PDB file of C-alpha atoms in Angstrom:
ATOM      1  CA  VAL A 138       6.641   5.920   4.370  1.00 92.00           C
ATOM      2  CA  LEU A 139       4.875   3.924   1.602  1.00 89.00           C
ATOM      3  CA  GLN A 140       4.345   5.884  -1.545  1.00 85.00           C
ATOM      4  CA  VAL A 141       1.752   4.384  -3.835  1.00 79.00           C
ATOM      5  CA  PRO A 142       2.473   0.894  -2.679  1.00 78.00           C
ATOM      6  CA  PHE A 143       1.372  -2.358  -4.348  1.00 82.00           C
ATOM      7  CA  LEU A 144       0.097  -3.904  -1.138  1.00 86.00           C
ATOM      8  CA  ASP A 145      -2.420  -6.549  -2.264  1.00 85.00           C
ATOM      9  CA  PRO A 146      -1.035  -8.156  -5.444  1.00 83.00           C
ATOM     10  CA  THR A 147      -2.948 -11.389  -4.849  1.00 84.00           C
ATOM     11  CA  THR A 148      -6.399  -9.718  -5.127  1.00 83.00           C
ATOM     12  CA  THR A 149      -5.511  -7.077  -7.735  1.00 81.00           C
ATOM     13  CA  LEU A 150      -3.974  -9.516 -10.199  1.00 83.00           C
ATOM     14  CA  LEU A 151      -7.156 -11.636 -10.066  1.00 83.00           C
ATOM     15  CA  HIS A 152      -8.905  -8.816 -11.838  1.00 78.00           C
ATOM     16  CA  PRO A 153      -7.425  -8.611 -15.353  1.00 71.00           C
ATOM     17  CA  VAL A 154      -9.738  -5.678 -16.348  1.00 73.00           C
ATOM     18  CA  LEU A 155      -7.748  -3.312 -14.088  1.00 71.00           C
ATOM     19  CA  PRO A 156      -5.228  -1.119 -15.859  1.00 67.00           C
ATOM     20  CA  LEU A 157      -1.884  -2.719 -16.553  1.00 61.00           C
ATOM     21  CA  THR A 158      -2.778  -5.984 -14.773  1.00 67.00           C
ATOM     22  CA  PRO A 159      -2.011  -8.283 -17.734  1.00 73.00           C
ATOM     23  CA  VAL A 160       1.388  -6.585 -18.088  1.00 76.00           C
ATOM     24  CA  ASP A 161       2.044  -7.319 -14.399  1.00 79.00           C
ATOM     25  CA  PHE A 162       1.514 -11.067 -14.893  1.00 83.00           C
ATOM     26  CA  GLU A 163       5.083 -11.435 -16.340  1.00 83.00           C
ATOM     27  CA  GLU A 164       6.688  -9.668 -13.345  1.00 85.00           C
ATOM     28  CA  PHE A 165       4.530 -10.997 -10.461  1.00 85.00           C
ATOM     29  CA  GLY A 166       3.137 -14.215 -11.780  1.00 85.00           C
ATOM     30  CA  TYR A 167      -0.191 -15.503 -12.943  1.00 86.00           C
ATOM     31  CA  PRO A 168      -2.630 -15.835  -9.941  1.00 86.00           C
ATOM     32  CA  MET A 169      -4.721 -18.471 -11.728  1.00 87.00           C
ATOM     33  CA  ASP A 170      -1.758 -20.817 -11.508  1.00 90.00           C
ATOM     34  CA  THR A 171      -1.676 -22.507  -8.069  1.00 93.00           C
ATOM     35  CA  GLU A 172       2.048 -22.255  -7.719  1.00 94.00           C
ATOM     36  CA  ASP A 173       2.161 -18.581  -8.682  1.00 92.00           C
ATOM     37  CA  PHE A 174      -0.767 -17.813  -6.431  1.00 92.00           C
ATOM     38  CA  GLN A 175       1.003 -19.362  -3.414  1.00 94.00           C
ATOM     39  CA  ALA A 176       4.146 -17.417  -4.255  1.00 93.00           C
ATOM     40  CA  LEU A 177       2.189 -14.148  -4.495  1.00 91.00           C
ATOM     41  CA  ARG A 178       0.556 -14.807  -1.099  1.00 92.00           C
ATOM     42  CA  SER A 179       3.921 -15.518   0.450  1.00 93.00           C
ATOM     43  CA  TYR A 180       5.222 -12.008  -0.180  1.00 91.00           C
ATOM     44  CA  SER A 181       1.977  -9.973  -0.385  1.00 91.00           C
ATOM     45  CA  PRO A 182       2.073  -7.366   2.408  1.00 92.00           C
ATOM     46  CA  TYR A 183      -1.701  -7.473   2.849  1.00 92.00           C
ATOM     47  CA  ASP A 184      -1.776 -11.269   3.319  1.00 92.00           C
ATOM     48  CA  ASN A 185       1.158 -11.255   5.740  1.00 93.00           C
ATOM     49  CA  ILE A 186      -0.015  -8.827   8.406  1.00 93.00           C
ATOM     50  CA  ARG A 187       0.545 -10.649  11.747  1.00 91.00           C
ATOM     51  CA  ASP A 188      -2.049 -10.685  14.467  1.00 94.00           C
ATOM     52  CA  ASP A 189      -1.260  -8.990  17.815  1.00 93.00           C
ATOM     53  CA  SER A 190       2.082  -7.556  16.644  1.00 92.00           C
ATOM     54  CA  VAL A 191       3.383  -4.096  17.219  1.00 92.00           C
ATOM     55  CA  TYR A 192       3.925  -2.478  13.838  1.00 92.00           C
ATOM     56  CA  PRO A 193       6.201   0.578  13.306  1.00 94.00           C
ATOM     57  CA  ALA A 194       4.641   3.964  12.535  1.00 95.00           C
ATOM     58  CA  VAL A 195       3.585   4.031   8.855  1.00 95.00           C
ATOM     59  CA  LEU A 196       2.433   6.776   6.528  1.00 96.00           C
ATOM     60  CA  ILE A 197       0.763   5.332   3.441  1.00 94.00           C
ATOM     61  CA  SER A 198       0.281   7.724   0.538  1.00 90.00           C
ATOM     62  CA  SER A 199      -1.743   6.995  -2.627  1.00 88.00           C
ATOM     63  CA  SER A 200      -3.775   8.926  -5.187  1.00 82.00           C
ATOM     64  CA  PHE A 201      -6.617   8.166  -7.540  1.00 76.00           C
ATOM     65  CA  SER A 202      -4.332   8.700 -10.535  1.00 65.00           C
ATOM     66  CA  THR A 203      -1.883   5.928  -9.804  1.00 56.00           C
ATOM     67  CA  ARG A 204      -1.275   2.572 -11.363  1.00 64.00           C
ATOM     68  CA  PHE A 205      -2.463   0.766  -8.224  1.00 67.00           C
ATOM     69  CA  GLY A 206      -5.915   1.327  -6.813  1.00 76.00           C
ATOM     70  CA  VAL A 207      -6.334   3.537  -3.754  1.00 82.00           C
ATOM     71  CA  TRP A 208      -8.386   0.743  -2.269  1.00 85.00           C
ATOM     72  CA  GLU A 209      -5.155  -1.246  -1.701  1.00 87.00           C
ATOM     73  CA  ALA A 210      -3.724   1.429   0.552  1.00 90.00           C
ATOM     74  CA  ALA A 211      -7.080   1.794   2.383  1.00 92.00           C
ATOM     75  CA  LYS A 212      -7.453  -1.977   2.803  1.00 93.00           C
ATOM     76  CA  TYR A 213      -3.907  -2.325   4.082  1.00 93.00           C
ATOM     77  CA  ALA A 214      -4.251   0.505   6.627  1.00 95.00           C
ATOM     78  CA  ALA A 215      -7.552  -0.842   7.902  1.00 95.00           C
ATOM     79  CA  ARG A 216      -6.202  -4.402   8.289  1.00 95.00           C
ATOM     80  CA  VAL A 217      -3.023  -3.263  10.081  1.00 95.00           C
ATOM     81  CA  ARG A 218      -5.151  -1.160  12.501  1.00 95.00           C
ATOM     82  CA  GLU A 219      -7.573  -4.110  13.054  1.00 95.00           C
ATOM     83  CA  ARG A 220      -5.048  -6.881  13.608  1.00 94.00           C
ATOM     84  CA  THR A 221      -2.197  -5.254  15.365  1.00 93.00           C
ATOM     85  CA  VAL A 222      -1.546  -3.862  18.905  1.00 93.00           C
ATOM     86  CA  HIS A 223      -2.563  -0.239  19.038  1.00 91.00           C
ATOM     87  CA  ASP A 224       0.308   1.992  20.112  1.00 92.00           C
ATOM     88  CA  PRO A 225      -0.416   5.812  19.849  1.00 92.00           C
ATOM     89  CA  THR A 226       3.283   6.486  19.489  1.00 93.00           C
ATOM     90  CA  ARG A 227       3.225   4.310  16.257  1.00 94.00           C
ATOM     91  CA  PRO A 228       0.371   5.586  14.180  1.00 96.00           C
ATOM     92  CA  ILE A 229      -0.793   3.961  10.960  1.00 96.00           C
ATOM     93  CA  LEU A 230      -1.694   6.999   8.827  1.00 96.00           C
ATOM     94  CA  LEU A 231      -3.410   6.981   5.450  1.00 95.00           C
ATOM     95  CA  ASN A 232      -3.043   9.916   2.973  1.00 93.00           C
ATOM     96  CA  LEU A 233      -5.248   9.752  -0.089  1.00 89.00           C
ATOM     97  CA  THR A 234      -5.427  12.462  -2.695  1.00 84.00           C
ATOM     98  CA  THR A 235      -7.471  13.024  -5.848  1.00 77.00           C
ATOM     99  CA  GLU A 236      -4.771  15.215  -7.335  1.00 71.00           C
ATOM    100  CA  LEU A 237      -2.269  14.211  -9.975  1.00 66.00           C
ATOM    101  CA  VAL A 238       0.702  14.296  -7.657  1.00 63.00           C
ATOM    102  CA  GLU A 239       3.198  13.075 -10.279  1.00 67.00           C
ATOM    103  CA  GLU A 240       2.412  15.930 -12.573  1.00 73.00           C
ATOM    104  CA  ASN A 241       1.926  18.827 -10.109  1.00 77.00           C
ATOM    105  CA  ARG A 242       4.914  20.556  -8.463  1.00 84.00           C
ATOM    106  CA  TYR A 243       2.795  22.044  -5.743  1.00 84.00           C
ATOM    107  CA  MET A 244       1.356  18.627  -4.824  1.00 83.00           C
ATOM    108  CA  LYS A 245       4.802  17.035  -4.884  1.00 84.00           C
ATOM    109  CA  SER A 246       6.028  19.743  -2.509  1.00 89.00           C
ATOM    110  CA  LYS A 247       3.007  19.218  -0.279  1.00 89.00           C
ATOM    111  CA  GLU A 248       3.510  15.459  -0.232  1.00 88.00           C
ATOM    112  CA  LEU A 249       7.227  15.826   0.580  1.00 92.00           C
ATOM    113  CA  ALA A 250       6.401  18.251   3.363  1.00 95.00           C
ATOM    114  CA  LEU A 251       3.931  15.776   4.906  1.00 95.00           C
ATOM    115  CA  GLU A 252       6.396  12.904   4.636  1.00 95.00           C
ATOM    116  CA  THR A 253       9.181  14.976   6.212  1.00 96.00           C
ATOM    117  CA  ALA A 254       6.954  16.175   9.067  1.00 96.00           C
ATOM    118  CA  PHE A 255       5.874  12.577   9.730  1.00 97.00           C
ATOM    119  CA  LEU A 256       9.449  11.317   9.747  1.00 96.00           C
ATOM    120  CA  LEU A 257      10.613  14.131  12.034  1.00 96.00           C
ATOM    121  CA  LYS A 258       7.752  13.497  14.419  1.00 95.00           C
ATOM    122  CA  MET A 259       8.453   9.786  14.562  1.00 95.00           C
ATOM    123  CA  MET A 260      12.120  10.390  15.210  1.00 93.00           C
ATOM    124  CA  GLU A 261      11.277  12.787  18.016  1.00 89.00           C
ATOM    125  CA  SER A 262       9.095  10.250  19.884  1.00 72.00           C
TER     126      SER A 262
END
C-alpha cells in the first residue's frame, strides 16, 4: 500500500513552481546539477520500473490536496501496468480522491477500510 507516494522526484523537482519544490531541493538534491540528477534517477521509483517483471499487488492512494501531485500516482500505476507482466492475482490499483483525507475522519476511516480490505484479499490469494 502506497499512501500519497513521491514516485517521480526526477520530473517533479524539475518544476520549481510546484508547491514546496524549492524546499525539497535540500532533502532530495537539485536536479539541474548533473550529479544530483543521476542520484535522483537511481532511486526514483518511476524511473526504475523493470520491463517484463512480475510486480507484487499494489494499492496506490493519493488525493488532490496532498503535497505531491496526483499525476505522480497515476503515471506510476500506468507505467507499472504497461511494462510489467500482467498477473490478475497481483493487481496494480489506483485510488484517487478529491477529498481532504487528512482533515476528514470519515474519509480516513474509508481509506483505512479500503486498505484493510485490499491487504486481506491479497493475503487470501
